[in-house]
Tab-separated table of C-alpha atoms in Angstrom:
chain	number	residue	atom	x	y	z
D	1	MET	CA	5.193	11.472	15.898
D	2	SER	CA	2.778	12.121	12.966
D	3	LEU	CA	1.661	8.509	12.335
D	4	ASP	CA	-1.356	7.236	10.441
D	5	LEU	CA	-3.702	5.501	13.288
D	6	ALA	CA	-6.532	3.497	13.163
D	7	PHE	CA	-9.214	4.019	15.746
D	8	THR	CA	-11.483	0.862	16.851
D	9	PRO	CA	-14.574	1.012	19.344
D	10	ALA	CA	-13.942	-1.720	21.888
D	11	ASP	CA	-17.461	-2.404	23.150
D	12	ARG	CA	-19.841	-0.365	20.603
D	13	PHE	CA	-19.907	1.481	17.373
D	14	PHE	CA	-18.971	4.814	17.131
D	15	GLU	CA	-21.962	7.959	16.721
D	16	LEU	CA	-21.224	8.856	13.610
D	17	THR	CA	-23.611	11.865	14.549
D	18	ASP	CA	-22.125	12.964	17.070
D	19	ILE	CA	-18.612	12.810	16.051
D	20	ARG	CA	-19.716	14.412	12.571
D	21	ASP	CA	-21.516	17.543	15.174
D	22	TRP	CA	-17.718	17.718	16.860
D	23	LEU	CA	-16.335	17.904	13.232
D	24	ASP	CA	-18.555	20.099	11.691
D	25	ALA	CA	-18.009	22.687	14.446
D	26	ARG	CA	-14.467	23.266	13.773
D	27	PRO	CA	-13.745	26.433	12.113
D	28	ASP	CA	-10.578	24.451	10.062
D	29	THR	CA	-12.694	21.147	9.165
D	30	PHE	CA	-14.568	19.905	6.612
D	31	GLU	CA	-16.190	17.193	4.761
D	32	ASP	CA	-15.074	16.467	1.483
D	33	PRO	CA	-17.366	17.475	-0.935
D	34	TRP	CA	-17.110	14.533	-3.466
D	35	ARG	CA	-16.622	11.441	-0.608
D	36	PRO	CA	-18.702	11.836	2.367
D	37	ASP	CA	-17.560	10.507	5.573
D	38	ARG	CA	-13.986	11.763	4.884
D	39	TYR	CA	-13.201	14.769	6.817
D	40	LEU	CA	-9.992	17.740	6.203
D	41	ILE	CA	-8.496	19.277	9.147
D	42	ASN	CA	-6.996	22.229	7.470
D	43	GLY	CA	-5.544	23.250	10.997
D	44	TYR	CA	-6.054	27.276	9.653
D	45	PRO	CA	-9.958	28.333	9.441
D	46	GLU	CA	-8.574	31.198	7.147
D	47	THR	CA	-7.717	28.728	4.661
D	48	ALA	CA	-9.835	25.874	4.819
D	49	THR	CA	-12.337	27.676	3.346
D	50	PHE	CA	-10.216	28.305	0.536
D	51	ALA	CA	-9.111	24.413	0.400
D	52	LEU	CA	-12.774	23.288	0.420
D	53	GLU	CA	-13.028	25.476	-3.199
D	54	GLN	CA	-9.753	23.599	-4.197
D	55	THR	CA	-11.334	20.349	-3.553
D	56	PHE	CA	-14.492	21.305	-5.458
D	57	ALA	CA	-12.881	22.067	-7.708
D	58	ASP	CA	-10.547	19.250	-8.209
D	59	SER	CA	-11.875	15.872	-6.535
D	60	ALA	CA	-7.734	14.478	-7.017
D	61	GLN	CA	-6.648	17.546	-5.014
D	62	ARG	CA	-4.051	16.882	-2.609
D	63	PRO	CA	-5.289	17.350	0.724
D	64	LEU	CA	-3.631	20.329	2.933
D	65	GLY	CA	-3.717	19.026	6.348
D	66	CYS	CA	-4.420	15.695	8.416
D	67	VAL	CA	-7.506	13.848	6.845
D	68	VAL	CA	-10.131	11.732	8.799
D	69	TYR	CA	-11.645	8.580	7.370
D	70	LEU	CA	-15.831	7.526	8.921
D	71	SER	CA	-17.240	4.608	9.546
D	72	ARG	CA	-18.959	2.896	12.104
D	73	ASP	CA	-16.535	0.791	13.234
D	74	GLU	CA	-13.239	2.338	12.299
D	75	ILE	CA	-12.183	5.884	12.100
D	76	CYS	CA	-8.807	6.497	10.307
D	77	VAL	CA	-6.705	9.624	10.528
D	78	ILE	CA	-4.002	10.357	7.859
D	79	GLN	CA	-1.392	12.498	9.522
D	80	GLU	CA	1.389	12.322	7.093
D	81	LEU	CA	0.554	15.492	5.395
D	82	GLY	CA	-0.257	17.710	8.039
D	83	THR	CA	1.278	21.167	9.393
D	84	ALA	CA	1.738	21.259	12.527
D	85	ALA	CA	-1.425	23.618	13.166
D	86	ALA	CA	-3.179	20.828	11.306
D	87	LEU	CA	-1.586	17.989	14.276
D	88	ARG	CA	-2.632	20.095	16.868
D	89	SER	CA	-6.353	19.955	15.842
D	90	THR	CA	-6.576	16.422	14.801
D	91	LEU	CA	-4.871	16.205	18.175
D	92	ALA	CA	-8.400	17.769	20.038
D	93	PHE	CA	-10.047	15.523	18.091
D	94	LEU	CA	-8.321	12.507	19.157
D	95	LEU	CA	-8.627	13.653	22.863
D	96	TRP	CA	-12.391	14.052	22.245
D	97	LEU	CA	-12.663	10.959	20.973
D	98	THR	CA	-10.668	9.317	22.645
D	99	GLU	CA	-12.552	10.343	25.792
D	100	ARG	CA	-15.699	9.626	24.773
D	101	TYR	CA	-14.807	6.002	23.544
D	102	ARG	CA	-12.710	3.045	24.835
D	103	CYS	CA	-10.955	2.446	21.552
D	104	ARG	CA	-8.642	0.179	20.229
D	105	VAL	CA	-5.712	2.716	18.821
D	106	ARG	CA	-3.571	0.809	16.184
D	107	VAL	CA	-0.839	1.734	13.423
D	108	ASP	CA	-0.990	-1.606	11.805
D	109	ASP	CA	-1.222	-5.319	12.413
D	110	LYS	CA	2.136	-5.188	13.788
D	111	LEU	CA	2.009	-1.900	16.157
D	112	ASP	CA	-0.983	-1.647	18.333
D	113	LEU	CA	-0.693	1.333	20.537
D	114	THR	CA	-4.165	0.608	22.744
D	115	GLU	CA	-2.524	-0.182	26.032
D	116	HIS	CA	0.197	3.015	25.512
D	117	VAL	CA	-2.528	5.082	24.966
D	118	GLN	CA	-4.445	3.804	27.973
D	119	ARG	CA	-1.469	4.702	29.747
D	120	GLU	CA	-0.118	7.539	28.854
D	121	GLY	CA	-2.902	9.464	26.613
D	122	ILE	CA	-3.542	9.917	23.333
D	123	ALA	CA	-1.232	13.127	23.371
D	124	SER	CA	1.483	11.222	24.277
D	125	LEU	CA	2.118	9.857	20.349
D	126	TYR	CA	2.462	13.816	19.557
D	127	ARG	CA	5.929	15.457	19.672
D	128	HIS	CA	5.716	18.016	22.743
D	129	ASP	CA	5.696	21.108	20.542
D	130	ASP	CA	2.958	20.081	18.602
D	131	ARG	CA	0.930	19.040	21.698
D	132	ASN	CA	1.634	21.881	23.549
D	133	ALA	CA	0.756	24.471	20.603
D	134	PRO	CA	-2.424	26.033	21.342
D	135	LEU	CA	-4.954	25.561	18.006
D	136	SER	CA	-4.239	28.490	15.427
D	137	TRP	CA	-7.682	30.258	15.633
D	138	GLU	CA	-7.821	30.369	20.181
D	139	CYS	CA	-5.263	33.744	20.261
D	140	ARG	CA	-6.899	34.966	16.808
D	141	LEU	CA	-10.381	36.356	15.762
D	142	ILE	CA	-11.871	33.680	12.732
D	143	PRO	CA	-12.486	35.785	9.315
D	144	VAL	CA	-15.474	34.604	7.642
D	145	GLY	CA	-16.989	36.897	4.075
D	146	PHE	CA	-14.107	38.109	3.118
D	147	TYR	CA	-14.298	36.567	-0.010
D	148	ALA	CA	-11.805	37.033	-2.467
D	149	ASP	CA	-13.541	39.284	-4.979
D	150	LEU	CA	-14.236	42.254	-2.567
D	151	GLU	CA	-12.029	44.896	-2.242
D	152	HIS	CA	-12.038	44.217	1.917
D	153	GLY	CA	-11.432	40.251	0.602
D	154	GLN	CA	-8.451	38.090	1.564
D	155	ILE	CA	-5.913	36.866	-1.301
D	156	TYR	CA	-6.850	33.543	-0.537
D	157	GLY	CA	-10.174	34.057	0.508
D	158	PRO	CA	-13.456	31.826	-1.542
D	159	SER	CA	-15.051	33.451	-3.895
D	160	ILE	CA	-18.556	35.527	-3.848
D	161	GLU	CA	-19.809	33.999	-6.805
D	162	ARG	CA	-19.511	30.515	-6.132
D	163	ALA	CA	-21.173	31.122	-2.680
D	164	CYS	CA	-24.100	32.251	-4.282
D	165	ARG	CA	-27.375	30.575	-4.447
D	166	ASP	CA	-29.966	30.722	-6.384
D	167	ALA	CA	-32.772	30.101	-3.648
D	168	ALA	CA	-33.046	31.364	-0.243
D	169	GLY	CA	-31.320	28.940	2.890
D	170	LEU	CA	-33.781	27.984	5.486
D	171	ASP	CA	-31.798	30.786	7.835
D	172	ASP	CA	-30.501	33.239	6.015
D	173	GLU	CA	-32.496	36.072	7.429
D	174	ARG	CA	-31.355	34.627	11.026
D	175	LEU	CA	-27.969	34.714	10.271
D	176	ALA	CA	-28.342	38.359	8.409
D	177	THR	CA	-30.164	39.486	11.278
D	178	TYR	CA	-26.901	38.364	13.523
D	179	LEU	CA	-24.680	39.294	10.595
D	180	ASP	CA	-25.853	43.087	11.636
D	181	GLY	CA	-26.021	42.608	14.988
D	182	GLY	CA	-22.353	42.610	15.406
D	183	HIS	CA	-19.804	45.117	17.590
D	184	ILE	CA	-18.015	47.227	15.688
D	185	TYR	CA	-14.671	45.698	15.461
D	186	ARG	CA	-12.951	48.338	13.201
D	187	ARG	CA	-14.415	51.444	11.648
D	188	VAL	CA	-13.813	51.948	8.112
D	189	GLU	CA	-14.375	55.243	6.468
D	190	SER	CA	-14.608	53.890	2.838
D	191	THR	CA	-18.013	52.300	1.553
D	192	ALA	CA	-18.681	49.182	0.084
D	193	ARG	CA	-20.139	48.361	-3.175
D	194	ASP	CA	-21.599	45.762	-4.641
D	195	VAL	CA	-19.338	43.503	-6.493
D	196	LEU	CA	-21.830	41.691	-8.398
D	197	ASP	CA	-24.187	44.412	-9.232
D	198	GLY	CA	-22.670	47.468	-10.544
D	199	ASP	CA	-20.677	48.901	-7.726
D	200	VAL	CA	-24.053	49.687	-6.148
D	201	PRO	CA	-23.212	51.324	-2.622
D	202	ILE	CA	-23.899	49.406	0.099
D	203	GLY	CA	-22.534	50.954	3.337
D	204	PRO	CA	-20.086	51.256	5.624
D	205	ALA	CA	-17.087	48.960	5.204
D	206	HIS	CA	-16.602	48.506	8.766
D	207	LEU	CA	-15.503	45.200	10.270
D	208	LEU	CA	-18.318	43.720	12.919
D	209	THR	CA	-17.865	40.982	15.541
D	210	ASP	CA	-18.978	38.727	17.858
D	211	GLY	CA	-15.886	38.349	20.061
D	212	VAL	CA	-14.896	34.709	18.144
D	213	TYR	CA	-15.241	35.555	14.048
D	214	VAL	CA	-14.852	39.159	12.679
D	215	TRP	CA	-16.991	39.919	9.303
D	216	PRO	CA	-17.161	42.672	6.898
D	217	ALA	CA	-20.628	44.777	7.292
D	218	ASP	CA	-21.763	44.122	4.075
D	219	LEU	CA	-22.052	40.315	4.771
D	220	SER	CA	-25.817	40.750	5.223
D	221	TYR	CA	-25.766	42.354	2.069
D	222	TYR	CA	-24.950	39.263	0.315
D	223	VAL	CA	-26.849	36.980	2.375
D	224	ARG	CA	-29.801	38.676	1.889
D	225	HIS	CA	-29.391	39.527	-1.468
D	226	TYR	CA	-27.673	36.520	-2.992
D	227	HIS	CA	-27.818	33.511	-0.656
D	228	VAL	CA	-24.053	33.583	-0.126
D	229	VAL	CA	-23.611	29.910	1.920
D	230	LEU	CA	-21.423	30.286	4.845
D	231	PRO	CA	-19.258	28.088	6.556
D	232	ARG	CA	-20.722	25.548	8.366
D	233	ALA	CA	-19.003	25.820	11.655
D	234	PHE	CA	-20.022	29.642	12.019
D	235	VAL	CA	-24.036	28.373	11.462
D	236	ILE	CA	-23.565	26.400	14.255
D	237	HIS	CA	-21.458	28.938	16.288
D	238	VAL	CA	-24.503	31.445	15.566
D	239	ARG	CA	-27.026	28.614	16.389
D	240	THR	CA	-25.135	28.213	19.788
D	241	ASN	CA	-25.666	31.208	20.278
D	242	ALA	CA	-29.145	30.736	19.820
D	243	TRP	CA	-29.318	33.527	16.781
D	244	GLN	CA	-28.142	36.447	18.933
D	245	VAL	CA	-24.351	38.130	19.250
D	246	PRO	CA	-23.687	38.403	22.739
D	247	ARG	CA	-24.532	42.090	23.866
D	248	PHE	CA	-21.237	42.060	25.930
D	249	VAL	CA	-17.726	41.830	24.303
D	250	ASP	CA	-15.155	43.156	25.514
D	251	LEU	CA	-13.963	44.563	22.088
D	252	THR	CA	-10.646	46.048	24.020
D	253	ALA	CA	-9.629	42.655	24.880
D	254	LEU	CA	-9.990	40.881	21.444
D	255	PRO	CA	-7.011	40.292	19.192
D	256	GLU	CA	-5.781	41.887	16.258
D	257	TYR	CA	-7.247	41.225	13.054
D	258	GLU	CA	-4.928	41.195	10.487
D	259	THR	CA	-6.729	42.040	7.096
D	260	ARG	CA	-4.742	41.193	3.699
G	1	MET	CA	19.971	3.516	-10.574
G	2	LEU	CA	16.804	3.723	-9.338
G	3	ALA	CA	15.422	7.242	-10.334
G	4	GLY	CA	12.773	7.095	-13.166
G	5	LYS	CA	12.590	3.087	-13.301
G	6	PRO	CA	8.815	1.565	-12.777
G	7	ILE	CA	7.765	0.115	-10.567
G	8	THR	CA	7.894	-3.982	-12.358
G	9	ALA	CA	11.562	-3.075	-12.268
G	10	LEU	CA	11.954	-1.692	-8.787
G	11	LEU	CA	9.796	-5.252	-7.738
G	12	ALA	CA	12.263	-7.169	-9.874
G	13	ILE	CA	15.258	-5.248	-8.176
G	14	MET	CA	14.053	-6.207	-4.636
G	15	ASP	CA	13.525	-9.733	-5.678
G	16	LEU	CA	17.264	-10.210	-6.538
G	17	GLU	CA	18.527	-7.894	-3.742
G	18	VAL	CA	16.391	-11.097	-1.865
G	19	SER	CA	17.819	-14.055	-4.285
G	20	SER	CA	21.561	-12.733	-3.932
G	21	GLY	CA	21.367	-12.731	0.101
G	22	ARG	CA	21.811	-9.117	0.365
G	23	VAL	CA	18.700	-8.680	2.309
G	24	ASP	CA	16.042	-10.968	4.055
G	25	GLY	CA	12.359	-11.019	2.105
G	26	PRO	CA	10.117	-8.538	3.070
G	27	GLU	CA	8.202	-8.025	5.556
G	28	ILE	CA	4.060	-8.003	5.376
G	29	ARG	CA	2.508	-5.156	7.558
G	30	GLU	CA	-1.598	-5.149	6.964
G	31	LEU	CA	-1.965	-1.135	6.923
G	32	PRO	CA	-5.834	0.196	8.103
G	33	GLY	CA	-5.768	2.783	4.999
G	34	PRO	CA	-7.747	3.531	3.471
G	35	PRO	CA	-6.679	2.402	1.054
G	36	ARG	CA	-6.182	-1.059	2.855
G	37	GLN	CA	-3.389	-2.480	1.848
G	38	SER	CA	-0.817	-4.684	1.978
G	39	MET	CA	2.779	-3.157	2.628
G	40	LEU	CA	5.808	-4.818	1.751
G	41	THR	CA	9.124	-3.790	3.829
G	42	TRP	CA	12.694	-4.714	3.205
G	43	LEU	CA	15.063	-4.149	5.729
G	44	TYR	CA	19.133	-3.997	5.003
G	45	ASP	CA	21.455	-4.653	7.772
G	46	ASP	CA	23.114	-1.018	7.558
G	47	GLY	CA	19.550	0.008	8.504
G	48	THR	CA	18.338	0.967	4.671
G	49	LEU	CA	14.803	0.019	5.117
G	50	VAL	CA	12.619	-0.293	2.088
G	51	ARG	CA	8.905	0.394	2.097
G	52	TYR	CA	6.279	-0.661	-0.752
G	53	ARG	CA	3.058	0.537	-1.026
G	54	PRO	CA	0.933	-1.136	-3.908
G	55	LEU	CA	-2.220	1.319	-3.478
G	56	GLY	CA	0.158	4.514	-2.889
G	57	ASP	CA	-1.379	6.707	0.146
G	58	GLU	CA	-3.035	9.903	0.172
G	59	LEU	CA	-0.829	12.168	-1.334
G	60	LEU	CA	-0.452	9.750	-4.522
G	61	ARG	CA	-2.761	6.169	-5.337
G	62	ALA	CA	-0.336	4.493	-6.823
G	63	PRO	CA	2.170	2.237	-6.361
G	64	THR	CA	4.902	3.914	-4.547
G	65	PHE	CA	8.539	2.573	-3.123
G	66	SER	CA	10.810	5.110	-0.461
G	67	ILE	CA	13.463	4.122	0.971
G	68	GLU	CA	14.255	5.217	4.417
G	69	ILE	CA	17.415	5.131	6.737
G	70	LYS	CA	17.144	4.192	10.591
G	71	ALA	CA	18.841	6.080	12.902
G	72	ASP	CA	19.734	2.967	15.241
G	73	CYS	CA	19.472	-0.442	13.248
G	74	THR	CA	18.850	-1.928	16.992
G	75	ARG	CA	15.559	-0.618	17.631
G	76	ASP	CA	12.163	-1.214	15.577
G	77	ASP	CA	10.816	0.701	12.735
G	78	LEU	CA	7.349	0.281	13.275
G	79	THR	CA	7.002	4.086	13.456
G	80	LEU	CA	9.295	7.004	11.889
G	81	ASP	CA	10.506	7.679	15.667
G	82	ASN	CA	13.435	5.586	14.330
G	83	ILE	CA	13.666	6.617	11.122
G	84	ALA	CA	16.408	9.427	10.817
G	85	PHE	CA	15.807	10.560	7.016
G	86	LYS	CA	14.320	9.455	3.552
G	87	VAL	CA	16.334	9.405	0.442
G	88	ALA	CA	15.302	10.826	-2.642
G	89	THR	CA	15.391	9.993	-6.356
G	90	SER	CA	18.548	11.304	-6.426
G	91	GLY	CA	20.103	9.907	-3.919
G	92	ALA	CA	19.839	13.383	-1.564
G	93	ALA	CA	18.270	13.158	1.811
G	94	VAL	CA	14.711	13.986	2.408
G	95	PRO	CA	12.982	15.194	5.665
G	96	LYS	CA	10.826	11.625	7.150
G	97	ARG	CA	7.785	14.359	8.103
G	98	THR	CA	6.655	17.438	5.973
G	99	THR	CA	6.714	19.359	9.440
G	100	ASP	CA	10.822	18.976	9.771
G	101	MET	CA	11.235	21.205	6.987
G	102	ALA	CA	11.506	24.889	6.912
G	103	ASN	CA	9.086	25.628	4.142
G	104	PRO	CA	9.578	29.135	3.085
G	105	TYR	CA	6.130	30.197	2.308
G	106	SER	CA	3.171	30.439	5.045
G	107	PRO	CA	-0.073	28.545	4.536
G	108	VAL	CA	-2.474	30.817	5.847
G	109	THR	CA	-1.305	33.690	3.227
G	110	ASN	CA	0.654	31.288	0.700
G	111	PRO	CA	-1.159	28.399	0.740
G	112	ILE	CA	-0.968	27.300	-2.864
G	113	GLN	CA	3.030	27.802	-2.774
G	114	PHE	CA	3.174	26.347	0.822
G	115	GLN	CA	1.765	23.154	-0.400
G	116	ALA	CA	4.043	23.224	-3.946
G	117	PHE	CA	6.939	22.838	-1.938
G	118	ARG	CA	5.605	20.601	0.375
G	119	ASP	CA	4.302	18.345	-2.026
G	120	THR	CA	7.655	18.540	-3.840
G	121	ILE	CA	9.896	17.296	-1.040
G	122	LEU	CA	7.199	14.692	-0.123
G	123	MET	CA	7.359	13.652	-3.839
G	124	ALA	CA	10.787	13.317	-4.337
G	125	SER	CA	11.158	10.408	-1.680
G	126	ARG	CA	8.375	8.392	-4.148
G	127	PHE	CA	10.789	5.828	-6.128
G	128	GLY	CA	8.546	4.447	-9.193
G	129	VAL	CA	6.439	7.427	-10.011
G	130	ARG	CA	6.425	8.314	-13.687
């Protein structure tokens, strides 16, 4: 029913570190750079980075998705602006939250849904189509590093210039090594060139994968040379894989990735 | 009649509606927010529901009115489930949820257009915006 909901813990405080860790690991979710403790659940990993950039550029940007406000004694979820994919992803968060915490759930001071949620589950608040749909990235490879400025980038991909940093990040080399170790998902004849430095040739513009994410082969070059920032969810994913691409990935079973 | 009117004029109209006996005084609901605020709702006998959020919402951080039509006058209006549709400032019907409308743009390949279409529809049912 796409309500705005408030969750208060029944017998203790919310552990915000755990909740942040969970949200940070979602490829479609990011924290508002201007307002800490405000997360935006976009629903689509492909547009989450774009939405983050929009939010960076304009702090008053209207959210494209659902909004989660975190505090130790209350979590508010604003769902009015959410797409079906964002609602489905928000439901996944609330399923996790209500499994972990016994919560009081209310819409306002007149409507308390706690008993209903305890009896029927949080998913019962959502329409059949929303709660039974897969997450938007469950049946797709998640793209990372398809900067709009690149020849093989996405139209609404992030800007590589804005992703560059002056200094190397702590994990840049490990990330670049991970990216180099990806399995070739699609061979590409053309050569990728450095768009930031006079079209210097980098190497074949293959697409690589670890079975979950897909990235252009030149991404490691930009990480090493320009220290580009990669999405937090991807970095967490790589860390979870112990900084090594899984050795065996059934490439024939991977979903088709549509380049745009 | 209501399009383009400022919030103060809309509040005055609602006062007049109450004093003339066309509708009962507003019910106050405390919204957890953010922003935390007291929302006023006026319910007419024919199922017309007027809401006033003094601090706005996630779409617009400004005082706004909305007018909604209940699907069943005998049932409560605490959730959107019993709301049939909202009313635009032009008088036209507006979908009550963003997911109820067939947005012609893809949120993945055309996010700017998708959002602009969505926001236009949503803003259409917000009264008091100048």
